[in-house]
Amino acid sequence: MIVRRSAAVLAATVVIGTALAPAAVAEGASPSPAPAIPSGLYGTSDPTYDGVWRQSLALLAQHTVGVKPAAKAVDWLAGQQCASGAFAAYRADAAAKCDAKTMVDTNSTSAAVQALAALGGHGGETGKAVAWLKSVQNKDGGWGYTAGGASDANSTAVVIGALAAVGTKPADVSKGGKSPYDALVKLSIPCGGTDGGAFAYQPDKKGKLAANADATAAAVVGALGKGLAGEPLKPVADPLSCKAADSPQRAAQNGAAYLVKALAKDHHLTSVMPGAKNQPDYGNTADAVVALATAGHGDKAADAMRWLETHSAQWAAQSGPAAYAQLVLAADAATFDPRDFGGQDLVKQLNATGPAPASLPAEPTASASASGAAKKKDDSGVSVWWIIGVGLVGGIGIGFLISARNKKQQP
């Protein structure tokens, strides 16, 4: 299954009390048959633990590149909502009322809000969902994977994206005088050590913070008030460094500096799961690209994007819609072409995992194609306009250009 963060999966595993994988069953029990895949749902794998998440990412990625999703795909997502406003990872019978046994969570709810808000026409659903999210905010200003769970960087970041998606300022959503930005800054590791600037997923039992690249990628975007799709800033001329995190924006820049270091050697992040062999983490590498672009350092993500172009095809084909969506969002954020990504058309591949889209963007005219070619990456993988922007910074002497990033996370 594809979820944006392994840490959230582990948290949910503890809550549910069994391994979070479609094939996992209690010891000695017979495997339950995989549920039938609804016609409006993207992907063909068991949706029990990621149905809403992968649907939300697929719809959000399609919207980002100008694809209008099929109505039944959007209706399926909206129909997963409980009367409380919350979403569970998947409800096989959406007509049945949600009860105390329905495992709703903040991540599925926030992802659904971001997708439905982007598509428009779902103010009632997103309003109820945000009201539920506000009702389960922790006293430190953050959110855990489930209501009442200890705040973590990933969940807090994705909720920030949901708040921003509906036009709510995350800084104004507080509990006990603490906003979600306070919760994120608290999870930022102070400068000075090897991992200075990184974000932890959660403190350990002794309150110690351990660097987590996955949590860092999520928190950088969240601390800048943006959502899952990000919103690349114009290039920031200041060199990346770690300074005292006296604001969420500063904490985000510190996190970006950490991600650049984490990507420097192999140009990808590594999956570190208990009991499993370390291996490249394609999804979180894509998330790191979105984070760097959101922080104004998309040029620093070019090598990671080229690595993904070369190595991610098999992973995406095996993993399905959420993987394609992550790559589409990363390519879009880093000014790479998702329709010509290492010879692959990511948009076409994503569309093929679900119902046929209602409409596709118009084919570019000859003049538009020529114009687009002029904007393509140069041999270094950096957009020509990116370079021009940096040149303007020096010429005008402003120090750095400021912009806003995303469609869904903080103001």
Coordinates of N, CA, C and O in Angstrom, one line a residue, residues 257-401:
A257 N 17.3 22.7 4.4 CA 18.8 22.5 4.4 C 19.2 21.0 4.8 O 20.1 20.4 4.2
Y258 N 18.4 20.5 5.7 CA 18.7 19.1 6.1 C 18.3 18.1 4.9 O 19.1 17.2 4.7
L259 N 17.3 18.4 4.2 CA 16.9 17.5 3.1 C 17.9 17.5 2.0 O 18.2 16.5 1.4
V260 N 18.5 18.7 1.8 CA 19.5 18.8 0.7 C 20.7 17.9 1.1 O 21.3 17.2 0.3
K261 N 21.1 18.0 2.4 CA 22.2 17.1 2.8 C 21.8 15.6 2.7 O 22.7 14.8 2.4
A262 N 20.6 15.3 3.1 CA 20.1 13.9 3.0 C 20.1 13.4 1.6 O 20.3 12.2 1.4
L263 N 19.9 14.2 0.7 CA 19.8 13.8 -0.8 C 21.2 13.9 -1.5 O 21.3 13.3 -2.6
A264 N 22.2 14.5 -0.8 CA 23.4 14.8 -1.5 C 24.2 13.6 -2.0 O 24.6 13.6 -3.2
K265 N 24.3 12.6 -1.2 CA 25.1 11.4 -1.6 C 24.5 10.6 -2.7 O 25.1 10.4 -3.8
D266 N 23.3 10.1 -2.5 CA 22.7 9.2 -3.5 C 21.5 9.8 -4.3 O 21.0 9.1 -5.2
H267 N 21.2 11.0 -4.0 CA 20.1 11.7 -4.7 C 18.7 11.1 -4.4 O 17.8 11.3 -5.1
H268 N 18.6 10.3 -3.3 CA 17.3 9.8 -2.9 C 17.4 9.6 -1.4 O 18.4 9.5 -0.8
L269 N 16.2 9.5 -0.8 CA 16.1 9.1 0.6 C 16.0 7.6 0.7 O 15.8 6.9 -0.3
T270 N 16.3 7.1 1.9 CA 16.3 5.7 2.2 C 15.2 5.3 3.1 O 15.0 6.0 4.1
S271 N 14.6 4.2 2.8 CA 13.5 3.7 3.7 C 14.2 2.9 4.9 O 15.0 2.0 4.6
V272 N 13.8 3.3 6.1 CA 14.4 2.6 7.3 C 13.2 2.1 8.1 O 12.6 2.8 8.9
M273 N 12.9 0.9 7.8 CA 11.7 0.2 8.6 C 12.3 -0.9 9.5 O 13.2 -1.6 9.1
P274 N 11.7 -1.0 10.7 CA 12.2 -2.0 11.6 C 12.2 -3.4 11.0 O 11.1 -3.8 10.4
G275 N 13.3 -4.1 11.0 CA 13.3 -5.5 10.5 C 13.4 -5.6 9.0 O 13.5 -6.7 8.5
A276 N 13.5 -4.5 8.3 CA 13.6 -4.6 6.9 C 14.9 -4.0 6.4 O 15.5 -3.2 7.1
K277 N 15.3 -4.5 5.3 CA 16.6 -4.0 4.7 C 16.4 -2.6 4.1 O 15.4 -2.3 3.5
N278 N 17.3 -1.7 4.4 CA 17.3 -0.4 3.9 C 17.3 -0.4 2.4 O 18.0 -1.1 1.7
Q279 N 16.4 0.5 1.8 CA 16.3 0.5 0.3 C 15.8 1.9 -0.1 O 15.4 2.7 0.8
P280 N 16.0 2.3 -1.3 CA 15.6 3.6 -1.8 C 14.1 3.8 -1.4 O 13.2 2.9 -1.6
D281 N 13.8 5.0 -1.0 CA 12.4 5.4 -0.7 C 11.9 6.4 -1.8 O 12.2 7.6 -1.7
Y282 N 11.3 5.8 -2.8 CA 10.9 6.7 -3.9 C 9.8 7.7 -3.5 O 9.9 8.9 -3.9
G283 N 8.8 7.3 -2.8 CA 7.7 8.2 -2.4 C 8.2 9.4 -1.6 O 7.8 10.5 -1.9
N284 N 9.0 9.1 -0.6 CA 9.5 10.2 0.3 C 10.5 11.0 -0.4 O 10.7 12.2 -0.1
T285 N 11.2 10.5 -1.4 CA 12.1 11.3 -2.2 C 11.3 12.3 -3.0 O 11.6 13.5 -3.1
A286 N 10.2 11.8 -3.6 CA 9.3 12.7 -4.3 C 8.7 13.8 -3.4 O 8.6 15.0 -3.8
D287 N 8.4 13.4 -2.2 CA 7.9 14.4 -1.2 C 9.0 15.4 -0.9 O 8.7 16.6 -0.7
A288 N 10.2 15.0 -0.8 CA 11.3 15.9 -0.5 C 11.5 16.9 -1.6 O 11.8 18.1 -1.3
V289 N 11.3 16.5 -2.8 CA 11.3 17.4 -4.0 C 10.3 18.5 -3.8 O 10.5 19.7 -4.0
V290 N 9.0 18.1 -3.5 CA 8.0 19.1 -3.3 C 8.3 20.0 -2.2 O 8.1 21.2 -2.3
A291 N 8.9 19.5 -1.1 CA 9.3 20.3 0.0 C 10.3 21.4 -0.4 O 10.2 22.5 0.0
L292 N 11.3 20.9 -1.1 CA 12.4 21.9 -1.5 C 11.9 22.9 -2.4 O 12.2 24.1 -2.3
A293 N 11.0 22.5 -3.3 CA 10.4 23.5 -4.3 C 9.6 24.5 -3.5 O 9.6 25.7 -3.7
T294 N 8.8 24.0 -2.5 CA 8.0 24.8 -1.7 C 8.8 25.9 -0.9 O 8.3 27.0 -0.7
A295 N 9.9 25.4 -0.5 CA 10.8 26.3 0.3 C 11.6 27.3 -0.6 O 12.4 28.1 0.0
G296 N 11.5 27.2 -1.9 CA 12.2 28.1 -2.8 C 13.5 27.5 -3.2 O 14.4 28.3 -3.7
H297 N 13.7 26.2 -3.1 CA 15.0 25.6 -3.4 C 14.8 24.5 -4.4 O 15.5 23.4 -4.3
G298 N 13.9 24.7 -5.4 CA 13.7 23.6 -6.3 C 14.9 23.3 -7.2 O 15.0 22.1 -7.6
D299 N 15.8 24.2 -7.3 CA 17.0 23.9 -8.1 C 17.9 22.8 -7.4 O 18.6 22.0 -8.0
K300 N 17.7 22.8 -6.0 CA 18.5 21.8 -5.3 C 17.9 20.4 -5.4 O 18.5 19.4 -4.9
A301 N 16.7 20.3 -6.0 CA 16.0 19.0 -6.1 C 16.2 18.4 -7.5 O 15.7 17.3 -7.8
A302 N 16.9 19.1 -8.4 CA 17.1 18.6 -9.8 C 17.7 17.2 -9.8 O 17.3 16.3 -10.6
D303 N 18.8 17.0 -9.0 CA 19.4 15.6 -9.1 C 18.5 14.5 -8.6 O 18.5 13.4 -9.1
A304 N 17.7 14.8 -7.6 CA 16.7 13.9 -7.1 C 15.7 13.6 -8.1 O 15.2 12.4 -8.3
M305 N 15.2 14.6 -8.9 CA 14.3 14.4 -9.9 C 14.8 13.5 -11.0 O 14.2 12.6 -11.6
R306 N 16.1 13.8 -11.4 CA 16.7 13.0 -12.4 C 16.8 11.5 -12.0 O 16.7 10.6 -12.8
W307 N 17.1 11.3 -10.7 CA 17.2 10.0 -10.1 C 15.9 9.3 -10.2 O 15.8 8.1 -10.6
L308 N 14.8 10.0 -9.9 CA 13.5 9.5 -10.0 C 13.1 9.1 -11.4 O 12.5 8.1 -11.7
E309 N 13.5 10.0 -12.3 CA 13.2 9.7 -13.7 C 13.8 8.4 -14.2 O 13.2 7.6 -14.9
T310 N 15.0 8.1 -13.7 CA 15.7 6.9 -14.1 C 15.3 5.6 -13.3 O 15.3 4.6 -13.9
H311 N 14.8 5.8 -12.1 CA 14.7 4.6 -11.2 C 13.2 4.3 -10.8 O 13.0 3.3 -10.2
S312 N 12.3 5.2 -11.0 CA 11.0 5.1 -10.3 C 9.9 4.3 -11.1 O 8.9 4.0 -10.5
A313 N 10.2 4.0 -12.3 CA 9.1 3.4 -13.2 C 8.6 2.1 -12.6 O 7.3 1.9 -12.5
Q314 N 9.4 1.2 -12.2 CA 9.0 -0.1 -11.7 C 8.2 0.1 -10.4 O 7.2 -0.5 -10.2
W315 N 8.7 0.9 -9.5 CA 8.1 1.2 -8.2 C 6.7 1.7 -8.4 O 5.7 1.3 -7.8
A316 N 6.5 2.7 -9.3 CA 5.2 3.3 -9.6 C 4.3 2.3 -10.2 O 3.1 2.2 -9.8
A317 N 4.7 1.5 -11.1 CA 3.9 0.5 -11.8 C 3.4 -0.5 -10.7 O 2.2 -0.9 -10.8
Q318 N 4.2 -0.9 -9.8 CA 3.8 -1.9 -8.8 C 2.9 -1.2 -7.7 O 2.0 -1.9 -7.2
S319 N 3.2 0.0 -7.4 CA 2.5 0.7 -6.3 C 1.2 1.3 -6.6 O 0.3 1.4 -5.8
G320 N 1.0 1.8 -7.9 CA -0.3 2.3 -8.3 C -0.5 3.8 -8.2 O 0.4 4.6 -8.2
P321 N -1.8 4.2 -8.1 CA -2.2 5.6 -8.3 C -1.5 6.6 -7.3 O -1.1 7.7 -7.8
A322 N -1.3 6.2 -6.1 CA -0.7 7.2 -5.1 C 0.7 7.4 -5.5 O 1.2 8.6 -5.4
A323 N 1.4 6.4 -6.0 CA 2.8 6.6 -6.4 C 2.9 7.5 -7.7 O 3.7 8.4 -7.7
Y324 N 2.0 7.2 -8.7 CA 2.0 8.1 -9.8 C 1.7 9.5 -9.4 O 2.3 10.5 -10.0
A325 N 0.8 9.6 -8.5 CA 0.4 11.0 -8.1 C 1.5 11.7 -7.4 O 1.8 12.9 -7.7
Q326 N 2.3 11.0 -6.6 CA 3.4 11.6 -5.9 C 4.4 12.1 -6.9 O 5.0 13.2 -6.8
L327 N 4.7 11.3 -8.0 CA 5.6 11.7 -9.0 C 5.1 12.8 -9.8 O 5.9 13.7 -10.2
V328 N 3.8 12.8 -10.1 CA 3.3 14.0 -10.9 C 3.4 15.3 -10.1 O 3.8 16.3 -10.6
L329 N 3.1 15.2 -8.8 CA 3.2 16.4 -8.0 C 4.6 16.9 -7.9 O 4.9 18.1 -7.9
A330 N 5.6 15.9 -7.7 CA 7.0 16.3 -7.6 C 7.5 16.9 -8.9 O 8.2 18.0 -8.9
A331 N 7.1 16.3 -10.0 CA 7.5 16.8 -11.3 C 7.0 18.2 -11.6 O 7.7 19.1 -12.0
D332 N 5.7 18.4 -11.2 CA 5.1 19.7 -11.4 C 5.8 20.8 -10.6 O 6.1 21.9 -11.0
A333 N 6.1 20.4 -9.3 CA 6.7 21.4 -8.4 C 8.1 21.7 -8.8 O 8.5 22.9 -8.7
A334 N 8.8 20.8 -9.4 CA 10.2 21.0 -9.8 C 10.4 21.4 -11.2 O 11.5 21.5 -11.7
T335 N 9.3 21.8 -11.9 CA 9.3 22.2 -13.3 C 9.8 21.2 -14.2 O 10.4 21.5 -15.3
F336 N 9.7 19.9 -13.9 CA 9.9 18.8 -14.9 C 8.6 18.5 -15.6 O 7.5 18.9 -15.1
D337 N 8.6 17.8 -16.7 CA 7.4 17.5 -17.5 C 6.9 16.2 -17.1 O 7.5 15.1 -17.4
P338 N 5.7 16.1 -16.4 CA 5.2 14.8 -15.9 C 4.7 14.0 -17.1 O 4.5 12.8 -17.0
R339 N 4.6 14.6 -18.3 CA 4.2 13.8 -19.5 C 5.4 13.3 -20.3 O 5.2 12.6 -21.3
D340 N 6.5 13.7 -19.9 CA 7.8 13.1 -20.5 C 8.8 13.0 -19.4 O 9.8 13.7 -19.3
F341 N 8.5 12.0 -18.5 CA 9.3 11.8 -17.3 C 10.2 10.6 -17.5 O 9.7 9.5 -17.2
G342 N 11.4 10.8 -17.9 CA 12.2 9.6 -18.2 C 11.6 8.7 -19.3 O 11.8 7.5 -19.2
G343 N 10.9 9.4 -20.2 CA 10.3 8.6 -21.3 C 8.9 8.1 -20.9 O 8.3 7.5 -21.8
Q344 N 8.5 8.4 -19.7 CA 7.1 7.9 -19.3 C 6.2 9.1 -19.2 O 6.5 10.2 -18.9
D345 N 4.9 8.8 -19.6 CA 3.9 9.8 -19.4 C 3.1 9.5 -18.1 O 2.2 8.7 -18.1
L346 N 3.6 10.2 -17.0 CA 3.0 9.9 -15.7 C 1.5 10.2 -15.6 O 0.8 9.5 -15.0
V347 N 1.1 11.3 -16.3 CA -0.3 11.6 -16.3 C -1.2 10.5 -16.9 O -2.2 10.1 -16.4
K348 N -0.7 10.1 -18.1 CA -1.5 9.0 -18.8 C -1.5 7.7 -17.9 O -2.5 7.0 -17.8
Q349 N -0.4 7.4 -17.3 CA -0.3 6.2 -16.4 C -1.2 6.4 -15.2 O -1.9 5.4 -14.8
L350 N -1.2 7.6 -14.6 CA -2.1 7.8 -13.5 C -3.6 7.7 -13.9 O -4.4 7.0 -13.3
N351 N -4.0 8.3 -15.0 CA -5.3 8.2 -15.5 C -5.8 6.8 -15.8 O -6.9 6.4 -15.5
A352 N -4.8 6.0 -16.2 CA -5.2 4.6 -16.5 C -5.5 3.7 -15.3 O -6.0 2.6 -15.4
T353 N -5.2 4.2 -14.1 CA -5.4 3.4 -12.9 C -6.8 3.6 -12.4 O -7.2 3.0 -11.4
G354 N -7.6 4.4 -13.0 CA -9.0 4.6 -12.5 C -10.0 4.9 -13.7 O -9.6 4.7 -14.8
P355 N -11.2 5.4 -13.4 CA -12.1 5.7 -14.4 C -11.6 6.7 -15.4 O -10.9 7.7 -14.9
A356 N -12.0 6.6 -16.6 CA -11.5 7.6 -17.6 C -11.9 9.0 -17.2 O -13.0 9.3 -16.8
P357 N -11.0 10.0 -17.3 CA -11.2 11.3 -16.9 C -12.4 12.0 -17.7 O -12.7 11.6 -18.8
A358 N -13.1 12.9 -17.1 CA -14.1 13.6 -17.8 C -13.6 14.5 -18.9 O -14.2 14.6 -20.0
S359 N -12.4 15.0 -18.7 CA -11.8 15.8 -19.8 C -10.3 15.9 -19.6 O -9.8 15.8 -18.4
L360 N -9.6 16.1 -20.7 CA -8.1 16.3 -20.6 C -7.8 17.7 -21.1 O -8.5 18.3 -21.8
P361 N -6.6 18.2 -20.7 CA -6.2 19.5 -21.2 C -6.1 19.5 -22.7 O -5.7 18.5 -23.3
A362 N -6.3 20.6 -23.3 CA -6.2 20.7 -24.8 C -4.7 20.5 -25.2 O -3.8 20.9 -24.4
E363 N -4.5 19.9 -26.3 CA -3.2 19.7 -26.8 C -2.6 21.1 -27.1 O -3.3 22.0 -27.7
P364 N -1.3 21.3 -26.8 CA -0.7 22.6 -27.1 C -0.6 22.9 -28.6 O -0.4 22.0 -29.4
T365 N -0.8 24.1 -29.0 CA -0.6 24.5 -30.4 C 0.9 24.5 -30.7 O 1.8 24.4 -29.8
A366 N 1.2 24.7 -32.0 CA 2.6 24.7 -32.4 C 3.4 25.9 -31.7 O 4.5 25.7 -31.2
S367 N 2.7 27.0 -31.6 CA 3.4 28.2 -31.0 C 3.6 27.9 -29.5 O 4.6 28.3 -28.9
A368 N 2.6 27.3 -28.9 CA 2.7 27.0 -27.4 C 3.8 26.0 -27.2 O 4.5 26.1 -26.2
S369 N 3.9 25.0 -28.1 CA 4.9 24.0 -27.9 C 6.3 24.7 -28.0 O 7.2 24.3 -27.3
A370 N 6.5 25.6 -29.0 CA 7.7 26.3 -29.1 C 8.1 27.1 -27.8 O 9.2 27.1 -27.4
S371 N 7.0 27.8 -27.3 CA 7.2 28.5 -26.1 C 7.6 27.6 -24.9 O 8.4 27.9 -24.1
G372 N 6.9 26.5 -24.9 CA 7.2 25.5 -23.8 C 8.6 25.0 -23.9 O 9.3 24.8 -22.9
A373 N 9.1 24.8 -25.1 CA 10.4 24.3 -25.3 C 11.4 25.3 -24.7 O 12.5 24.9 -24.2
A374 N 11.1 26.6 -24.9 CA 12.0 27.6 -24.4 C 12.1 27.6 -22.9 O 13.1 28.0 -22.3
K375 N 11.1 27.0 -22.2 CA 11.0 27.0 -20.8 C 11.6 25.7 -20.2 O 11.6 25.6 -19.0
K376 N 11.9 24.8 -21.0 CA 12.4 23.5 -20.6 C 13.6 23.6 -19.8 O 14.4 24.5 -19.9
K377 N 13.9 22.6 -19.0 CA 15.1 22.5 -18.2 C 16.3 22.5 -19.1 O 16.3 22.0 -20.1
D378 N 17.4 23.2 -18.6 CA 18.6 23.1 -19.3 C 19.3 21.8 -18.9 O 18.8 21.0 -18.2
D379 N 20.6 21.6 -19.3 CA 21.3 20.4 -19.0 C 21.5 20.1 -17.6 O 21.7 19.0 -17.1
S380 N 21.4 21.2 -16.8 CA 21.6 21.0 -15.3 C 20.4 20.6 -14.7 O 20.3 20.3 -13.5
G381 N 19.2 20.6 -15.4 CA 18.0 20.2 -14.8 C 17.2 21.4 -14.2 O 16.2 21.2 -13.6
V382 N 17.8 22.6 -14.3 CA 17.2 23.8 -13.7 C 16.4 24.5 -14.8 O 16.9 24.7 -15.9
S383 N 15.2 25.0 -14.5 CA 14.4 25.7 -15.4 C 15.2 27.0 -15.9 O 15.8 27.7 -15.1
V384 N 15.0 27.3 -17.2 CA 15.6 28.6 -17.7 C 15.1 29.8 -17.0 O 15.8 30.7 -16.6
W385 N 13.8 29.7 -16.7 CA 13.2 30.9 -16.0 C 13.7 30.9 -14.5 O 13.7 32.0 -13.9
W386 N 14.0 29.8 -14.0 CA 14.6 29.8 -12.6 C 15.9 30.5 -12.6 O 16.2 31.4 -11.8
I387 N 16.7 30.3 -13.6 CA 18.0 30.9 -13.7 C 17.8 32.4 -13.9 O 18.5 33.3 -13.3
I388 N 16.9 32.8 -14.8 CA 16.6 34.2 -15.0 C 16.2 34.9 -13.7 O 16.6 36.0 -13.4
G389 N 15.3 34.2 -13.0 CA 14.9 34.7 -11.7 C 16.0 35.0 -10.7 O 16.1 36.0 -10.1
V390 N 16.9 34.1 -10.7 CA 18.1 34.3 -9.8 C 18.9 35.4 -10.3 O 19.5 36.2 -9.5
G391 N 19.1 35.5 -11.6 CA 19.8 36.7 -12.1 C 19.2 38.0 -11.8 O 19.9 39.0 -11.5
L392 N 17.9 38.0 -11.8 CA 17.2 39.3 -11.4 C 17.4 39.6 -10.0 O 17.5 40.8 -9.6
V393 N 17.5 38.6 -9.1 CA 17.8 38.9 -7.7 C 19.1 39.7 -7.6 O 19.1 40.7 -6.9
G394 N 20.1 39.2 -8.3 CA 21.4 39.9 -8.2 C 21.3 41.3 -8.8 O 21.9 42.3 -8.2
G395 N 20.7 41.4 -10.0 CA 20.6 42.7 -10.7 C 19.8 43.7 -9.9 O 20.2 44.9 -9.9
I396 N 18.7 43.3 -9.3 CA 17.9 44.3 -8.6 C 18.4 44.5 -7.2 O 18.2 45.5 -6.6
G397 N 19.1 43.5 -6.6 CA 19.7 43.7 -5.3 C 18.8 43.5 -4.2 O 18.9 44.1 -3.1
I398 N 17.7 42.7 -4.4 CA 16.7 42.5 -3.3 C 17.1 41.5 -2.3 O 16.5 41.3 -1.3
G399 N 18.1 40.7 -2.5 CA 18.5 39.7 -1.5 C 17.9 38.4 -1.8 O 18.5 37.4 -2.0
F400 N 16.6 38.4 -1.9 CA 15.9 37.2 -2.3 C 14.5 37.5 -2.7 O 13.9 38.5 -2.3
L401 N 13.9 36.7 -3.6 CA 12.5 36.9 -4.0 C 11.6 36.1 -3.1 O 11.9 35.0 -2.7

